[in-house]
mmCIF file of C-alpha atoms in Angstrom:
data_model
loop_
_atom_site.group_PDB
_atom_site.id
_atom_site.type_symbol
_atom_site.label_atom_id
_atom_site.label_comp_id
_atom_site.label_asym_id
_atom_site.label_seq_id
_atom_site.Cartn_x
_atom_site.Cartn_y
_atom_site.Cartn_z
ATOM 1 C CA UNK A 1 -19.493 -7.396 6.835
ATOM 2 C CA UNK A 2 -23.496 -7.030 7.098
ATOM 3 C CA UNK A 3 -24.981 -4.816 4.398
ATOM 4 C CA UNK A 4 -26.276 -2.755 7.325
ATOM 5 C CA UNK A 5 -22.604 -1.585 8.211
ATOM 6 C CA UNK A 6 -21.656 -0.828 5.108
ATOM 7 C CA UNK A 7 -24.373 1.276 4.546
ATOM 8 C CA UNK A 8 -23.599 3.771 6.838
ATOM 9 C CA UNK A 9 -19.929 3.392 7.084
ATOM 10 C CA UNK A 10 -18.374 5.473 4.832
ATOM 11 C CA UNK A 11 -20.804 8.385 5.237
ATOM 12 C CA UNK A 12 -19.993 8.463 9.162
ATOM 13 C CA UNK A 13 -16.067 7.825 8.989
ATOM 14 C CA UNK A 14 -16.067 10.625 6.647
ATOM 15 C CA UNK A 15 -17.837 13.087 8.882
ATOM 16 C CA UNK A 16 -15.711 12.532 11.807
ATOM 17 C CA UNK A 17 -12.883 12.989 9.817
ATOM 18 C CA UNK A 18 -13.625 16.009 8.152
ATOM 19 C CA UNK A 19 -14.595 17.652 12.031
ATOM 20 C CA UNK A 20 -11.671 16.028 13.029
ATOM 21 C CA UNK A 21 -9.078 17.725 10.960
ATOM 22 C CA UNK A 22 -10.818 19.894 8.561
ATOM 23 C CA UNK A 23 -10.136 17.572 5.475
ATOM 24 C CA UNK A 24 -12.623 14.956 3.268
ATOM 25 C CA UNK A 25 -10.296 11.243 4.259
ATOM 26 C CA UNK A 26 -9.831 10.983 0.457
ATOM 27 C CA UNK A 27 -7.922 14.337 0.327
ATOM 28 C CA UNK A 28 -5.361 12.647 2.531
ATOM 29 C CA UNK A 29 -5.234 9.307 0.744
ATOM 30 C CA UNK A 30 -4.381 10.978 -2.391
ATOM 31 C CA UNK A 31 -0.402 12.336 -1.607
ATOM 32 C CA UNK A 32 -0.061 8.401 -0.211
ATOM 33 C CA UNK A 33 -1.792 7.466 -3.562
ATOM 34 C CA UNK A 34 0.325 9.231 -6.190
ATOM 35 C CA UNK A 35 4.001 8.346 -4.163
ATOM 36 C CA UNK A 36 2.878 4.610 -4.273
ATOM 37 C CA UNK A 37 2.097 4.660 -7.785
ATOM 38 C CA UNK A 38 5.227 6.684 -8.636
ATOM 39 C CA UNK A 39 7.447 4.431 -6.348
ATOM 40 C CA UNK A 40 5.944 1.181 -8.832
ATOM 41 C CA UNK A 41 6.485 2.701 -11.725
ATOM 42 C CA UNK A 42 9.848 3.589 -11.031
ATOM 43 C CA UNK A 43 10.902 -0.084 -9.475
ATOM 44 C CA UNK A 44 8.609 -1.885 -12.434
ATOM 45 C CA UNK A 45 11.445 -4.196 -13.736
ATOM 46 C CA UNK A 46 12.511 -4.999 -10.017
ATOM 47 C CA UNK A 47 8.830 -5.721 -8.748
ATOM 48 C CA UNK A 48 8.015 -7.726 -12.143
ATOM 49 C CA UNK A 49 5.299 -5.632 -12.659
ATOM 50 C CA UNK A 50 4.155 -3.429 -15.419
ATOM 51 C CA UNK A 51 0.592 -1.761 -15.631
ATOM 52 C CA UNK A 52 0.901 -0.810 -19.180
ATOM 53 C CA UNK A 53 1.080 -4.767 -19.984
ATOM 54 C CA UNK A 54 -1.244 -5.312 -16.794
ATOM 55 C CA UNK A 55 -4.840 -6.181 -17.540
ATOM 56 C CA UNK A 56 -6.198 -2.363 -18.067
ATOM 57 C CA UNK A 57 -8.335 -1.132 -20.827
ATOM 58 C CA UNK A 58 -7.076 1.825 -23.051
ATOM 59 C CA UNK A 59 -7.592 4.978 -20.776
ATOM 60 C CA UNK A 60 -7.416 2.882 -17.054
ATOM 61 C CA UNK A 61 -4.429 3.962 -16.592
ATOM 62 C CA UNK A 62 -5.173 7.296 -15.665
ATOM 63 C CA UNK A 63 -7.569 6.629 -13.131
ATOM 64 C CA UNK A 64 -4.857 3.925 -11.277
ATOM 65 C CA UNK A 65 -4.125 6.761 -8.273
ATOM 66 C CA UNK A 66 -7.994 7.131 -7.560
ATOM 67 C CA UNK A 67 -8.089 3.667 -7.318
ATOM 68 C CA UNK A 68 -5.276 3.096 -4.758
ATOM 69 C CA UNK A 69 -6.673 6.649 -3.061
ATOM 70 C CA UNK A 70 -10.365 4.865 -2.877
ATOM 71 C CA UNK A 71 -9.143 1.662 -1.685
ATOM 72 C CA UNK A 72 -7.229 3.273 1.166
ATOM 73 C CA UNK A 73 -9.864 5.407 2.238
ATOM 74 C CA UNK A 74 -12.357 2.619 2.590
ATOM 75 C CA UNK A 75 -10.102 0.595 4.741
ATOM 76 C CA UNK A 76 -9.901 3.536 6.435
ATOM 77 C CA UNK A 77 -13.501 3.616 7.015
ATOM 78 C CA UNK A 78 -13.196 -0.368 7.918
ATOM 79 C CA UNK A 79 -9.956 0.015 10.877
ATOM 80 C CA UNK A 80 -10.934 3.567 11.791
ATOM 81 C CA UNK A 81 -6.800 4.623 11.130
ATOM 82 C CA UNK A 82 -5.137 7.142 9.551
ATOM 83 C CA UNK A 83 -3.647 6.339 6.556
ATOM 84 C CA UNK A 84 -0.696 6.161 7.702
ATOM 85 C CA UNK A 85 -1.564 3.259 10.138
ATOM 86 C CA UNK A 86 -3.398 1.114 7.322
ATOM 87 C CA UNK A 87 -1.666 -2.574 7.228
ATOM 88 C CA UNK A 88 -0.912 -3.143 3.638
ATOM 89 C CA UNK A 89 -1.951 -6.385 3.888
ATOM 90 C CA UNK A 90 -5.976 -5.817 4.206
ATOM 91 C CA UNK A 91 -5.789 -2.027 3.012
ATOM 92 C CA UNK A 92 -4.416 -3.214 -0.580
ATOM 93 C CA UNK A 93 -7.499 -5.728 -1.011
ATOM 94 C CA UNK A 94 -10.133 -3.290 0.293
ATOM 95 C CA UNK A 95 -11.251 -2.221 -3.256
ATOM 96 C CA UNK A 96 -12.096 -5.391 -4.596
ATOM 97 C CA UNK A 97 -13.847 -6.673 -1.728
ATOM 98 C CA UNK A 98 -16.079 -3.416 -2.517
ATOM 99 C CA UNK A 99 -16.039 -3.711 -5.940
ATOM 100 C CA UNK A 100 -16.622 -7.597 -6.118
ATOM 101 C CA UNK A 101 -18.164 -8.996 -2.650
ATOM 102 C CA UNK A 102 -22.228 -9.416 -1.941
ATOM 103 C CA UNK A 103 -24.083 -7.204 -0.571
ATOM 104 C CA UNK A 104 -21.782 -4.083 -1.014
ATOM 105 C CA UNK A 105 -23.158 -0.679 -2.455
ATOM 106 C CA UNK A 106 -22.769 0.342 -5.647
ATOM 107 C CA UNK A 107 -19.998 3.602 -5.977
ATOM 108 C CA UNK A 108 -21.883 7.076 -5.749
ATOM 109 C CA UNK A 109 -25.042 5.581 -3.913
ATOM 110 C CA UNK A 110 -25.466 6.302 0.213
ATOM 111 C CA UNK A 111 -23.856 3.584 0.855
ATOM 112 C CA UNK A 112 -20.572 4.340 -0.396
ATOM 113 C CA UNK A 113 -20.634 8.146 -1.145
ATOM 114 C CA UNK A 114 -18.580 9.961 -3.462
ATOM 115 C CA UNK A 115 -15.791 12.171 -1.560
ATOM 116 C CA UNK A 116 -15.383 15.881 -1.318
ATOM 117 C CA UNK A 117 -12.766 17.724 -1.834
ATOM 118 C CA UNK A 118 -9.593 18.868 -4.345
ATOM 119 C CA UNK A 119 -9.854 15.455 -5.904
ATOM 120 C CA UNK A 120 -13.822 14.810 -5.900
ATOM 121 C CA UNK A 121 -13.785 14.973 -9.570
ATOM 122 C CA UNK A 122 -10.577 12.474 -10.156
ATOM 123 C CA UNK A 123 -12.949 10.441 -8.725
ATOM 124 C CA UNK A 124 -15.842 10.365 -10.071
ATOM 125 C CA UNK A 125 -14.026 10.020 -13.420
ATOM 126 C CA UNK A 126 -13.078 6.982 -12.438
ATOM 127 C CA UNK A 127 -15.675 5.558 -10.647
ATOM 128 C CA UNK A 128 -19.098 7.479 -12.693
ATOM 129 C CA UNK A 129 -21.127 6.558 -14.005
ATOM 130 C CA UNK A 130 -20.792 3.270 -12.102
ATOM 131 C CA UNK A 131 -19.032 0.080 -14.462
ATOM 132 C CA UNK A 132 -18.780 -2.756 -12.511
ATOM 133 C CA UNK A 133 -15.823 -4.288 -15.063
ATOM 134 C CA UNK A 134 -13.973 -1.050 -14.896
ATOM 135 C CA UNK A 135 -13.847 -0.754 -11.548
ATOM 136 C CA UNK A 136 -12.904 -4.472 -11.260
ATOM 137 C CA UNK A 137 -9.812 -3.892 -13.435
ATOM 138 C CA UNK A 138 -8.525 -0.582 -11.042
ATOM 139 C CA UNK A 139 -8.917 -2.448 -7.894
ATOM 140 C CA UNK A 140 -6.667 -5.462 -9.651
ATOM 141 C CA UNK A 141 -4.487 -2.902 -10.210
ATOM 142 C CA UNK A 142 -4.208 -0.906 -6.917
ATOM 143 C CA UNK A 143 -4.043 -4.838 -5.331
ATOM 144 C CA UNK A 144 -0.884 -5.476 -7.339
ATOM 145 C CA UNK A 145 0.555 -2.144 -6.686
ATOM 146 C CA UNK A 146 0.038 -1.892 -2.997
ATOM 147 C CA UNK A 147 1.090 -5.898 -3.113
ATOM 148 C CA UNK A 148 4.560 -4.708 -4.249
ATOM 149 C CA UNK A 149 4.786 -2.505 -1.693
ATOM 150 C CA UNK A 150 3.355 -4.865 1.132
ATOM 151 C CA UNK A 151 6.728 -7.302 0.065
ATOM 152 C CA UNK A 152 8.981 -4.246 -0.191
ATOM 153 C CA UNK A 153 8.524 -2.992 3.221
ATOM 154 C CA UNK A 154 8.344 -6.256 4.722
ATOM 155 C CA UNK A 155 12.274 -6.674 4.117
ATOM 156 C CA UNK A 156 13.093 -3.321 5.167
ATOM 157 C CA UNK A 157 16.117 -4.232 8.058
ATOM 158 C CA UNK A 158 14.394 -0.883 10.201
ATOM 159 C CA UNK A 159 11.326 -2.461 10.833
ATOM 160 C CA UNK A 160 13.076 -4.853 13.248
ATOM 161 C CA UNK A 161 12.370 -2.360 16.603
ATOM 162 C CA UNK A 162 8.832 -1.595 15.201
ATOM 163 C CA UNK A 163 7.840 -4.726 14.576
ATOM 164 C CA UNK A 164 9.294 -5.871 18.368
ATOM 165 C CA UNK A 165 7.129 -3.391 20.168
ATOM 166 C CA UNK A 166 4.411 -4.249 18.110
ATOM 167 C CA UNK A 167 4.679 -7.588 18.578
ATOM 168 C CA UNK A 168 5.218 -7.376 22.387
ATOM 169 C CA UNK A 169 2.158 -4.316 22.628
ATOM 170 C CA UNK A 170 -0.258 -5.590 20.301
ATOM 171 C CA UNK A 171 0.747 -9.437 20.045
ATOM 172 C CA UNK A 172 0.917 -9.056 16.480
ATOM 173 C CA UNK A 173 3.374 -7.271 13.498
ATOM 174 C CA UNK A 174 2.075 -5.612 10.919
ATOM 175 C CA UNK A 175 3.347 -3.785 8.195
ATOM 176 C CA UNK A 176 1.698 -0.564 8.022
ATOM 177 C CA UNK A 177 2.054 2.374 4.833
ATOM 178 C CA UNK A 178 3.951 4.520 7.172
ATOM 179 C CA UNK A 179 6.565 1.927 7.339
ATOM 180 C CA UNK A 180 7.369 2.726 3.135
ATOM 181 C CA UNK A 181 6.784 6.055 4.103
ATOM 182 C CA UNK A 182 10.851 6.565 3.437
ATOM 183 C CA UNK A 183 10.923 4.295 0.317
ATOM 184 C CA UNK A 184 8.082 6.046 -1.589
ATOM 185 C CA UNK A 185 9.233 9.732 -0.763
ATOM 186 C CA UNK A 186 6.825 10.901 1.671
ATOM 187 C CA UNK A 187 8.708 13.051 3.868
ATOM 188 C CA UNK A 188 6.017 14.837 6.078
ATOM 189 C CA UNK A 189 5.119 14.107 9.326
ATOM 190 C CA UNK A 190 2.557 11.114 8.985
ATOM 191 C CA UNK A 191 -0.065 11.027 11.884
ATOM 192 C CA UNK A 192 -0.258 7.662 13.886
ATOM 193 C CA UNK A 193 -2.300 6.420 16.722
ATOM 194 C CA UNK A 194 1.043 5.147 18.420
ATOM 195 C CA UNK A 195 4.800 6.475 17.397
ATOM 196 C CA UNK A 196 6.325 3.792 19.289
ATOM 197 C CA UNK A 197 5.057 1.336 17.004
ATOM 198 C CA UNK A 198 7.138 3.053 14.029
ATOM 199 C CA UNK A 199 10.292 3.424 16.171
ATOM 200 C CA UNK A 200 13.767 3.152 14.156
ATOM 201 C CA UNK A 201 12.656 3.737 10.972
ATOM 202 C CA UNK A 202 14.931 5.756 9.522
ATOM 203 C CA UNK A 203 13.647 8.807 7.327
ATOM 204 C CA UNK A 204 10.437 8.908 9.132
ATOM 205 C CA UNK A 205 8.614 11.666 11.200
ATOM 206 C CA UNK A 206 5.384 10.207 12.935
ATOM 207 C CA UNK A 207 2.992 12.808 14.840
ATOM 208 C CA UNK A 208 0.537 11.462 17.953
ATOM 209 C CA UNK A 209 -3.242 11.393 15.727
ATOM 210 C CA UNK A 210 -5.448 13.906 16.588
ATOM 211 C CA UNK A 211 -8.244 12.948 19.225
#
């Protein structure tokens, strides 16, 4: 992605979001956030993974939901979705492209703006001052967390009549958050660009996105 895009992408995805529905993007990544986190930590010994013996620094752990809330809102600001409609695949990578790749702006500049909102200041204690190895070491660990997840829902028998339509509408499956939706306790209504493409999963309410 040219430095050019990136330097304005955040800032404008943010603004049509918040005139779309009231609400900074981050505010909505964060409920997705904490139930993914809370989902791992529960399934640890299933999954294989464990963040306390993951490679975090004394106090990371703490800022782990910010992480996985930043990383979905920038692939947000990438796909123009919901974050409901984020594949797992490229949403649970977004962070370290950001945090690692050339050419991308440094946390808190223009470039990639700090959010507003309830959890502004969750945040910025994670990501402010700006520490390039700290923020290396969260987006590891939203990537292994959202990784879990990615193989979870894959298996998930429900997906079959999704994944048909989406394959016959799109020409492609994917397996989008709102798919774990059910798994990871999110029970309300999760806005998507198409419902059809989340058709038979059970425990699921999708609403049509707001224009």
């Amino acid at each position: 992605m040219s430095t050019s895009k990136t330097d304005t992408m955040v800032h404008t995805h943010a603004e049509r979001y918040v005139t779309r529905t009231g609400r900074h993007p981050y505010t909505d990544c964060w409920p997705w956030a904490e139930a993914v986190l809370a989902w791992s930590r529960a399934n640890e010994q299933h999954l294989g993974l464990s963040l306390r013996s993951a490679d975090l620094d004394d106090g990371d752990i703490e800022h782990v939901p910010a992480a996985i809330a930043e990383t979905l809102r920038l692939n947000m600001a990438r796909h123009q979705r919901t974050p409901g409609d984020l594949g797992l695949d490229s949403a649970r990578q977004e962070l370290w492209y950001w945090v690692c790749g050339r050419g991308y702006p440094a946390p808190g500049t223009p470039g990639w703006p700090e959010p507003t909102g309830p959890y502004a200041d969750r945040w910025r204690a994670a990501f402010l001052p700006s520490n390039p190895q700290r923020a290396e070491r969260l987006a590891s660990a939203a990537d292994d967390v959202l990784h879990g997840l990615l193989f979870h829902a894959a298996k998930d028998p429900q997906r079959k009549r999704a994944a048909d339509y989406r394959l016959h509408t799109y020409n492609i499956d994917y397996v989008a958050l709102a798919d774990a939706a059910p798994a990871i306790g999110i029970t309300m209504p999760v806005a998507v660009k198409d419902p059809l493409a989340y058709q038979g999963i059970e425990g699921l309410t999708t609403v049509q996105e707001a224009a």
